[in-house]
Amino acid sequence: MLAKLRSAANRLMLWVIAAVITLAVLFVSVLLYKWWVFEPEPPTAATCEALQVLPLKANDQSAVAAEIQVYQCQRGKREQWQGFEVWLRQPISNDWQRIATAERGQCLTVSLAKHGQLIIHHSHSRGDLQLAKSSVIYRNEQGQPFTLAVSSERTDDCPLP
């Protein structure tokens, strides 16, 4: 009886150890992916050309709290990937947040629809535009947070910036 109990405890311990190892491997792989793959370097550190800059003010009298910037970039070891990137840059802290990425297509522009909503106009199919964030938070000079919701609109002719 004691031998059966000991055998069952050993099997249970092996299952627990296997589960812990599996979870540890998954956790480490997610961290590695996030650090090295998920968020690329800002466009100023890559082969990118600025196409559009959209200033965001916290209110009518304040200075520019953030900028939405659209770039056409080439990335990769041999710069094989070419496409558009949309970034939010906070000039005060020089922080960058990637908003969207799309492979090269006919057009991609951005506009503000109403206070707090950014619209990405694009000629790509819906599956070719990858939104990294559905909303972004930026801060003004006083550190007050503001939220910008992100949406996309497919169009054949993008509006001029």
mmCIF file with all atom_site columns, C-alpha atoms in Angstrom:
data_model
loop_
_atom_site.group_PDB
_atom_site.id
_atom_site.type_symbol
_atom_site.label_atom_id
_atom_site.label_alt_id
_atom_site.label_comp_id
_atom_site.label_asym_id
_atom_site.label_entity_id
_atom_site.label_seq_id
_atom_site.pdbx_PDB_ins_code
_atom_site.Cartn_x
_atom_site.Cartn_y
_atom_site.Cartn_z
_atom_site.occupancy
_atom_site.B_iso_or_equiv
_atom_site.pdbx_formal_charge
_atom_site.auth_seq_id
_atom_site.auth_comp_id
_atom_site.auth_asym_id
_atom_site.auth_atom_id
_atom_site.pdbx_PDB_model_num
ATOM 1   C CA . MET A 1 1   ? 0.000   0.000  0.000   1.00 0.00 ? 1   MET A CA 1
ATOM 2   C CA . LEU A 1 2   ? 2.799   2.363  0.914   1.00 0.00 ? 2   LEU A CA 1
ATOM 3   C CA . ALA A 1 3   ? 4.602   1.474  -2.320  1.00 0.00 ? 3   ALA A CA 1
ATOM 4   C CA . LYS A 1 4   ? 1.502   2.339  -4.371  1.00 0.00 ? 4   LYS A CA 1
ATOM 5   C CA . LEU A 1 5   ? 1.143   5.657  -2.593  1.00 0.00 ? 5   LEU A CA 1
ATOM 6   C CA . ARG A 1 6   ? 4.818   6.461  -3.134  1.00 0.00 ? 6   ARG A CA 1
ATOM 7   C CA . SER A 1 7   ? 4.525   5.519  -6.830  1.00 0.00 ? 7   SER A CA 1
ATOM 8   C CA . ALA A 1 8   ? 1.457   7.744  -7.272  1.00 0.00 ? 8   ALA A CA 1
ATOM 9   C CA . ALA A 1 9   ? 3.227   10.636 -5.517  1.00 0.00 ? 9   ALA A CA 1
ATOM 10  C CA . ASN A 1 10  ? 6.249   10.221 -7.813  1.00 0.00 ? 10  ASN A CA 1
ATOM 11  C CA . ARG A 1 11  ? 4.039   10.281 -10.912 1.00 0.00 ? 11  ARG A CA 1
ATOM 12  C CA . LEU A 1 12  ? 2.217   13.355 -9.639  1.00 0.00 ? 12  LEU A CA 1
ATOM 13  C CA . MET A 1 13  ? 5.535   15.056 -8.924  1.00 0.00 ? 13  MET A CA 1
ATOM 14  C CA . LEU A 1 14  ? 6.739   14.309 -12.470 1.00 0.00 ? 14  LEU A CA 1
ATOM 15  C CA . TRP A 1 15  ? 3.558   15.860 -13.907 1.00 0.00 ? 15  TRP A CA 1
ATOM 16  C CA . VAL A 1 16  ? 4.009   18.970 -11.761 1.00 0.00 ? 16  VAL A CA 1
ATOM 17  C CA . ILE A 1 17  ? 7.665   19.314 -12.779 1.00 0.00 ? 17  ILE A CA 1
ATOM 18  C CA . ALA A 1 18  ? 6.737   18.902 -16.465 1.00 0.00 ? 18  ALA A CA 1
ATOM 19  C CA . ALA A 1 19  ? 4.020   21.556 -16.139 1.00 0.00 ? 19  ALA A CA 1
ATOM 20  C CA . VAL A 1 20  ? 6.387   23.996 -14.397 1.00 0.00 ? 20  VAL A CA 1
ATOM 21  C CA . ILE A 1 21  ? 9.062   23.497 -17.073 1.00 0.00 ? 21  ILE A CA 1
ATOM 22  C CA . THR A 1 22  ? 6.499   23.991 -19.858 1.00 0.00 ? 22  THR A CA 1
ATOM 23  C CA . LEU A 1 23  ? 5.185   27.204 -18.305 1.00 0.00 ? 23  LEU A CA 1
ATOM 24  C CA . ALA A 1 24  ? 8.725   28.500 -17.731 1.00 0.00 ? 24  ALA A CA 1
ATOM 25  C CA . VAL A 1 25  ? 9.653   27.876 -21.379 1.00 0.00 ? 25  VAL A CA 1
ATOM 26  C CA . LEU A 1 26  ? 6.487   29.636 -22.565 1.00 0.00 ? 26  LEU A CA 1
ATOM 27  C CA . PHE A 1 27  ? 7.103   32.598 -20.264 1.00 0.00 ? 27  PHE A CA 1
ATOM 28  C CA . VAL A 1 28  ? 10.718  33.005 -21.382 1.00 0.00 ? 28  VAL A CA 1
ATOM 29  C CA . SER A 1 29  ? 9.787   32.697 -25.071 1.00 0.00 ? 29  SER A CA 1
ATOM 30  C CA . VAL A 1 30  ? 7.114   35.399 -24.722 1.00 0.00 ? 30  VAL A CA 1
ATOM 31  C CA . LEU A 1 31  ? 9.617   37.699 -23.029 1.00 0.00 ? 31  LEU A CA 1
ATOM 32  C CA . LEU A 1 32  ? 12.216  37.094 -25.731 1.00 0.00 ? 32  LEU A CA 1
ATOM 33  C CA . TYR A 1 33  ? 9.630   37.715 -28.457 1.00 0.00 ? 33  TYR A CA 1
ATOM 34  C CA . LYS A 1 34  ? 8.497   40.948 -26.817 1.00 0.00 ? 34  LYS A CA 1
ATOM 35  C CA . TRP A 1 35  ? 12.022  42.273 -26.342 1.00 0.00 ? 35  TRP A CA 1
ATOM 36  C CA . TRP A 1 36  ? 13.483  41.415 -29.739 1.00 0.00 ? 36  TRP A CA 1
ATOM 37  C CA . VAL A 1 37  ? 10.645  41.003 -32.228 1.00 0.00 ? 37  VAL A CA 1
ATOM 38  C CA . PHE A 1 38  ? 7.419   42.600 -31.078 1.00 0.00 ? 38  PHE A CA 1
ATOM 39  C CA . GLU A 1 39  ? 8.483   46.265 -30.978 1.00 0.00 ? 39  GLU A CA 1
ATOM 40  C CA . PRO A 1 40  ? 10.936  47.254 -33.716 1.00 0.00 ? 40  PRO A CA 1
ATOM 41  C CA . GLU A 1 41  ? 13.337  50.148 -33.361 1.00 0.00 ? 41  GLU A CA 1
ATOM 42  C CA . PRO A 1 42  ? 11.861  53.604 -33.986 1.00 0.00 ? 42  PRO A CA 1
ATOM 43  C CA . PRO A 1 43  ? 11.883  54.731 -37.615 1.00 0.00 ? 43  PRO A CA 1
ATOM 44  C CA . THR A 1 44  ? 14.704  57.193 -36.946 1.00 0.00 ? 44  THR A CA 1
ATOM 45  C CA . ALA A 1 45  ? 17.000  54.189 -36.337 1.00 0.00 ? 45  ALA A CA 1
ATOM 46  C CA . ALA A 1 46  ? 15.939  52.372 -39.533 1.00 0.00 ? 46  ALA A CA 1
ATOM 47  C CA . THR A 1 47  ? 15.827  53.119 -43.250 1.00 0.00 ? 47  THR A CA 1
ATOM 48  C CA . CYS A 1 48  ? 12.611  55.148 -43.200 1.00 0.00 ? 48  CYS A CA 1
ATOM 49  C CA . GLU A 1 49  ? 11.256  58.206 -44.974 1.00 0.00 ? 49  GLU A CA 1
ATOM 50  C CA . ALA A 1 50  ? 8.768   60.480 -43.208 1.00 0.00 ? 50  ALA A CA 1
ATOM 51  C CA . LEU A 1 51  ? 5.549   60.911 -45.194 1.00 0.00 ? 51  LEU A CA 1
ATOM 52  C CA . GLN A 1 52  ? 3.211   62.686 -42.782 1.00 0.00 ? 52  GLN A CA 1
ATOM 53  C CA . VAL A 1 53  ? 3.306   64.335 -39.357 1.00 0.00 ? 53  VAL A CA 1
ATOM 54  C CA . LEU A 1 54  ? 0.063   65.033 -37.492 1.00 0.00 ? 54  LEU A CA 1
ATOM 55  C CA . PRO A 1 55  ? 0.533   67.133 -34.314 1.00 0.00 ? 55  PRO A CA 1
ATOM 56  C CA . LEU A 1 56  ? -1.666  66.392 -31.288 1.00 0.00 ? 56  LEU A CA 1
ATOM 57  C CA . LYS A 1 57  ? -2.374  69.123 -28.769 1.00 0.00 ? 57  LYS A CA 1
ATOM 58  C CA . ALA A 1 58  ? -3.807  68.415 -25.338 1.00 0.00 ? 58  ALA A CA 1
ATOM 59  C CA . ASN A 1 59  ? -5.982  71.525 -25.667 1.00 0.00 ? 59  ASN A CA 1
ATOM 60  C CA . ASP A 1 60  ? -6.178  74.539 -27.999 1.00 0.00 ? 60  ASP A CA 1
ATOM 61  C CA . GLN A 1 61  ? -3.617  76.706 -26.201 1.00 0.00 ? 61  GLN A CA 1
ATOM 62  C CA . SER A 1 62  ? -1.034  74.086 -25.282 1.00 0.00 ? 62  SER A CA 1
ATOM 63  C CA . ALA A 1 63  ? 2.116   73.032 -27.065 1.00 0.00 ? 63  ALA A CA 1
ATOM 64  C CA . VAL A 1 64  ? 2.261   69.859 -29.111 1.00 0.00 ? 64  VAL A CA 1
ATOM 65  C CA . ALA A 1 65  ? 1.914   66.943 -26.672 1.00 0.00 ? 65  ALA A CA 1
ATOM 66  C CA . ALA A 1 66  ? 2.493   64.195 -29.262 1.00 0.00 ? 66  ALA A CA 1
ATOM 67  C CA . GLU A 1 67  ? 2.817   63.588 -32.973 1.00 0.00 ? 67  GLU A CA 1
ATOM 68  C CA . ILE A 1 68  ? 1.412   60.879 -35.195 1.00 0.00 ? 68  ILE A CA 1
ATOM 69  C CA . GLN A 1 69  ? 4.050   60.110 -37.801 1.00 0.00 ? 69  GLN A CA 1
ATOM 70  C CA . VAL A 1 70  ? 3.659   58.028 -40.963 1.00 0.00 ? 70  VAL A CA 1
ATOM 71  C CA . TYR A 1 71  ? 6.788   56.504 -42.479 1.00 0.00 ? 71  TYR A CA 1
ATOM 72  C CA . GLN A 1 72  ? 7.658   54.422 -45.496 1.00 0.00 ? 72  GLN A CA 1
ATOM 73  C CA . CYS A 1 73  ? 10.322  51.985 -44.292 1.00 0.00 ? 73  CYS A CA 1
ATOM 74  C CA . GLN A 1 74  ? 12.617  49.210 -45.406 1.00 0.00 ? 74  GLN A CA 1
ATOM 75  C CA . ARG A 1 75  ? 13.571  46.733 -42.702 1.00 0.00 ? 75  ARG A CA 1
ATOM 76  C CA . GLY A 1 76  ? 15.295  43.402 -42.363 1.00 0.00 ? 76  GLY A CA 1
ATOM 77  C CA . LYS A 1 77  ? 18.797  42.076 -42.827 1.00 0.00 ? 77  LYS A CA 1
ATOM 78  C CA . ARG A 1 78  ? 18.839  43.025 -46.487 1.00 0.00 ? 78  ARG A CA 1
ATOM 79  C CA . GLU A 1 79  ? 15.987  45.497 -46.130 1.00 0.00 ? 79  GLU A CA 1
ATOM 80  C CA . GLN A 1 80  ? 13.668  43.007 -47.812 1.00 0.00 ? 80  GLN A CA 1
ATOM 81  C CA . TRP A 1 81  ? 10.506  44.189 -46.069 1.00 0.00 ? 81  TRP A CA 1
ATOM 82  C CA . GLN A 1 82  ? 9.045   47.441 -47.396 1.00 0.00 ? 82  GLN A CA 1
ATOM 83  C CA . GLY A 1 83  ? 5.946   49.120 -46.102 1.00 0.00 ? 83  GLY A CA 1
ATOM 84  C CA . PHE A 1 84  ? 4.224   51.799 -44.088 1.00 0.00 ? 84  PHE A CA 1
ATOM 85  C CA . GLU A 1 85  ? 4.510   52.346 -40.349 1.00 0.00 ? 85  GLU A CA 1
ATOM 86  C CA . VAL A 1 86  ? 2.397   54.619 -38.137 1.00 0.00 ? 86  VAL A CA 1
ATOM 87  C CA . TRP A 1 87  ? 4.003   55.791 -34.888 1.00 0.00 ? 87  TRP A CA 1
ATOM 88  C CA . LEU A 1 88  ? 3.105   58.061 -31.976 1.00 0.00 ? 88  LEU A CA 1
ATOM 89  C CA . ARG A 1 89  ? 6.028   60.163 -30.756 1.00 0.00 ? 89  ARG A CA 1
ATOM 90  C CA . GLN A 1 90  ? 6.028   62.258 -27.596 1.00 0.00 ? 90  GLN A CA 1
ATOM 91  C CA . PRO A 1 91  ? 8.516   65.107 -28.201 1.00 0.00 ? 91  PRO A CA 1
ATOM 92  C CA . ILE A 1 92  ? 8.914   65.906 -24.497 1.00 0.00 ? 92  ILE A CA 1
ATOM 93  C CA . SER A 1 93  ? 10.213  62.444 -23.546 1.00 0.00 ? 93  SER A CA 1
ATOM 94  C CA . ASN A 1 94  ? 11.094  61.236 -27.074 1.00 0.00 ? 94  ASN A CA 1
ATOM 95  C CA . ASP A 1 95  ? 9.072   58.057 -26.420 1.00 0.00 ? 95  ASP A CA 1
ATOM 96  C CA . TRP A 1 96  ? 7.854   56.103 -29.463 1.00 0.00 ? 96  TRP A CA 1
ATOM 97  C CA . GLN A 1 97  ? 4.816   53.793 -29.705 1.00 0.00 ? 97  GLN A CA 1
ATOM 98  C CA . ARG A 1 98  ? 4.138   51.771 -32.845 1.00 0.00 ? 98  ARG A CA 1
ATOM 99  C CA . ILE A 1 99  ? 0.476   51.984 -33.821 1.00 0.00 ? 99  ILE A CA 1
ATOM 100 C CA . ALA A 1 100 ? 0.207   50.164 -37.159 1.00 0.00 ? 100 ALA A CA 1
ATOM 101 C CA . THR A 1 101 ? 2.202   48.464 -39.902 1.00 0.00 ? 101 THR A CA 1
ATOM 102 C CA . ALA A 1 102 ? 1.277   47.609 -43.479 1.00 0.00 ? 102 ALA A CA 1
ATOM 103 C CA . GLU A 1 103 ? 3.277   46.218 -46.354 1.00 0.00 ? 103 GLU A CA 1
ATOM 104 C CA . ARG A 1 104 ? 3.844   48.547 -49.271 1.00 0.00 ? 104 ARG A CA 1
ATOM 105 C CA . GLY A 1 105 ? 0.608   49.470 -51.005 1.00 0.00 ? 105 GLY A CA 1
ATOM 106 C CA . GLN A 1 106 ? -0.838  52.394 -52.910 1.00 0.00 ? 106 GLN A CA 1
ATOM 107 C CA . CYS A 1 107 ? -1.435  54.722 -49.985 1.00 0.00 ? 107 CYS A CA 1
ATOM 108 C CA . LEU A 1 108 ? -1.673  55.159 -46.244 1.00 0.00 ? 108 LEU A CA 1
ATOM 109 C CA . THR A 1 109 ? -2.521  58.450 -44.520 1.00 0.00 ? 109 THR A CA 1
ATOM 110 C CA . VAL A 1 110 ? -3.870  59.455 -41.115 1.00 0.00 ? 110 VAL A CA 1
ATOM 111 C CA . SER A 1 111 ? -6.393  62.031 -39.932 1.00 0.00 ? 111 SER A CA 1
ATOM 112 C CA . LEU A 1 112 ? -8.186  63.041 -36.749 1.00 0.00 ? 112 LEU A CA 1
ATOM 113 C CA . ALA A 1 113 ? -11.939 62.437 -36.985 1.00 0.00 ? 113 ALA A CA 1
ATOM 114 C CA . LYS A 1 114 ? -12.914 64.037 -33.705 1.00 0.00 ? 114 LYS A CA 1
ATOM 115 C CA . HIS A 1 115 ? -11.227 64.664 -30.406 1.00 0.00 ? 115 HIS A CA 1
ATOM 116 C CA . GLY A 1 116 ? -9.630  61.426 -29.345 1.00 0.00 ? 116 GLY A CA 1
ATOM 117 C CA . GLN A 1 117 ? -9.953  59.371 -32.546 1.00 0.00 ? 117 GLN A CA 1
ATOM 118 C CA . LEU A 1 118 ? -7.278  58.663 -35.146 1.00 0.00 ? 118 LEU A CA 1
ATOM 119 C CA . ILE A 1 119 ? -8.352  57.233 -38.506 1.00 0.00 ? 119 ILE A CA 1
ATOM 120 C CA . ILE A 1 120 ? -5.856  55.369 -40.675 1.00 0.00 ? 120 ILE A CA 1
ATOM 121 C CA . HIS A 1 121 ? -6.909  55.624 -44.336 1.00 0.00 ? 121 HIS A CA 1
ATOM 122 C CA . HIS A 1 122 ? -5.379  52.839 -46.442 1.00 0.00 ? 122 HIS A CA 1
ATOM 123 C CA . SER A 1 123 ? -5.718  51.058 -49.772 1.00 0.00 ? 123 SER A CA 1
ATOM 124 C CA . HIS A 1 124 ? -4.687  47.651 -48.402 1.00 0.00 ? 124 HIS A CA 1
ATOM 125 C CA . SER A 1 125 ? -6.986  44.736 -47.791 1.00 0.00 ? 125 SER A CA 1
ATOM 126 C CA . ARG A 1 126 ? -8.084  44.549 -44.163 1.00 0.00 ? 126 ARG A CA 1
ATOM 127 C CA . GLY A 1 127 ? -5.777  41.625 -43.460 1.00 0.00 ? 127 GLY A CA 1
ATOM 128 C CA . ASP A 1 128 ? -2.695  43.506 -44.678 1.00 0.00 ? 128 ASP A CA 1
ATOM 129 C CA . LEU A 1 129 ? -2.947  46.285 -42.082 1.00 0.00 ? 129 LEU A CA 1
ATOM 130 C CA . GLN A 1 130 ? -1.720  45.188 -38.665 1.00 0.00 ? 130 GLN A CA 1
ATOM 131 C CA . LEU A 1 131 ? -2.828  47.372 -35.770 1.00 0.00 ? 131 LEU A CA 1
ATOM 132 C CA . ALA A 1 132 ? -0.333  47.051 -32.934 1.00 0.00 ? 132 ALA A CA 1
ATOM 133 C CA . LYS A 1 133 ? -2.563  49.092 -30.627 1.00 0.00 ? 133 LYS A CA 1
ATOM 134 C CA . SER A 1 134 ? -6.270  49.918 -30.747 1.00 0.00 ? 134 SER A CA 1
ATOM 135 C CA . SER A 1 135 ? -5.634  52.942 -28.540 1.00 0.00 ? 135 SER A CA 1
ATOM 136 C CA . VAL A 1 136 ? -2.586  54.855 -27.354 1.00 0.00 ? 136 VAL A CA 1
ATOM 137 C CA . ILE A 1 137 ? -1.995  57.028 -24.313 1.00 0.00 ? 137 ILE A CA 1
ATOM 138 C CA . TYR A 1 138 ? 0.165   60.138 -24.441 1.00 0.00 ? 138 TYR A CA 1
ATOM 139 C CA . ARG A 1 139 ? 0.900   62.814 -21.843 1.00 0.00 ? 139 ARG A CA 1
ATOM 140 C CA . ASN A 1 140 ? 1.044   66.599 -22.055 1.00 0.00 ? 140 ASN A CA 1
ATOM 141 C CA . GLU A 1 141 ? 3.740   68.801 -20.486 1.00 0.00 ? 141 GLU A CA 1
ATOM 142 C CA . GLN A 1 142 ? 2.058   68.554 -17.063 1.00 0.00 ? 142 GLN A CA 1
ATOM 143 C CA . GLY A 1 143 ? 1.937   64.762 -17.243 1.00 0.00 ? 143 GLY A CA 1
ATOM 144 C CA . GLN A 1 144 ? -1.841  64.512 -17.734 1.00 0.00 ? 144 GLN A CA 1
ATOM 145 C CA . PRO A 1 145 ? -2.766  61.433 -19.797 1.00 0.00 ? 145 PRO A CA 1
ATOM 146 C CA . PHE A 1 146 ? -4.821  61.610 -22.989 1.00 0.00 ? 146 PHE A CA 1
ATOM 147 C CA . THR A 1 147 ? -6.161  58.643 -24.941 1.00 0.00 ? 147 THR A CA 1
ATOM 148 C CA . LEU A 1 148 ? -6.311  58.361 -28.702 1.00 0.00 ? 148 LEU A CA 1
ATOM 149 C CA . ALA A 1 149 ? -8.536  55.626 -30.174 1.00 0.00 ? 149 ALA A CA 1
ATOM 150 C CA . VAL A 1 150 ? -7.300  54.098 -33.438 1.00 0.00 ? 150 VAL A CA 1
ATOM 151 C CA . SER A 1 151 ? -9.513  52.913 -36.283 1.00 0.00 ? 151 SER A CA 1
ATOM 152 C CA . SER A 1 152 ? -8.916  52.099 -39.929 1.00 0.00 ? 152 SER A CA 1
ATOM 153 C CA . GLU A 1 153 ? -10.830 52.925 -43.072 1.00 0.00 ? 153 GLU A CA 1
ATOM 154 C CA . ARG A 1 154 ? -10.233 51.220 -46.392 1.00 0.00 ? 154 ARG A CA 1
ATOM 155 C CA . THR A 1 155 ? -10.376 53.538 -49.384 1.00 0.00 ? 155 THR A CA 1
ATOM 156 C CA . ASP A 1 156 ? -9.123  53.526 -52.967 1.00 0.00 ? 156 ASP A CA 1
ATOM 157 C CA . ASP A 1 157 ? -7.970  57.153 -52.816 1.00 0.00 ? 157 ASP A CA 1
ATOM 158 C CA . CYS A 1 158 ? -6.391  58.229 -49.554 1.00 0.00 ? 158 CYS A CA 1
ATOM 159 C CA . PRO A 1 159 ? -7.126  61.818 -48.529 1.00 0.00 ? 159 PRO A CA 1
ATOM 160 C CA . LEU A 1 160 ? -4.186  64.159 -48.897 1.00 0.00 ? 160 LEU A CA 1
ATOM 161 C CA . PRO A 1 161 ? -2.431  64.969 -45.610 1.00 0.00 ? 161 PRO A CA 1
#
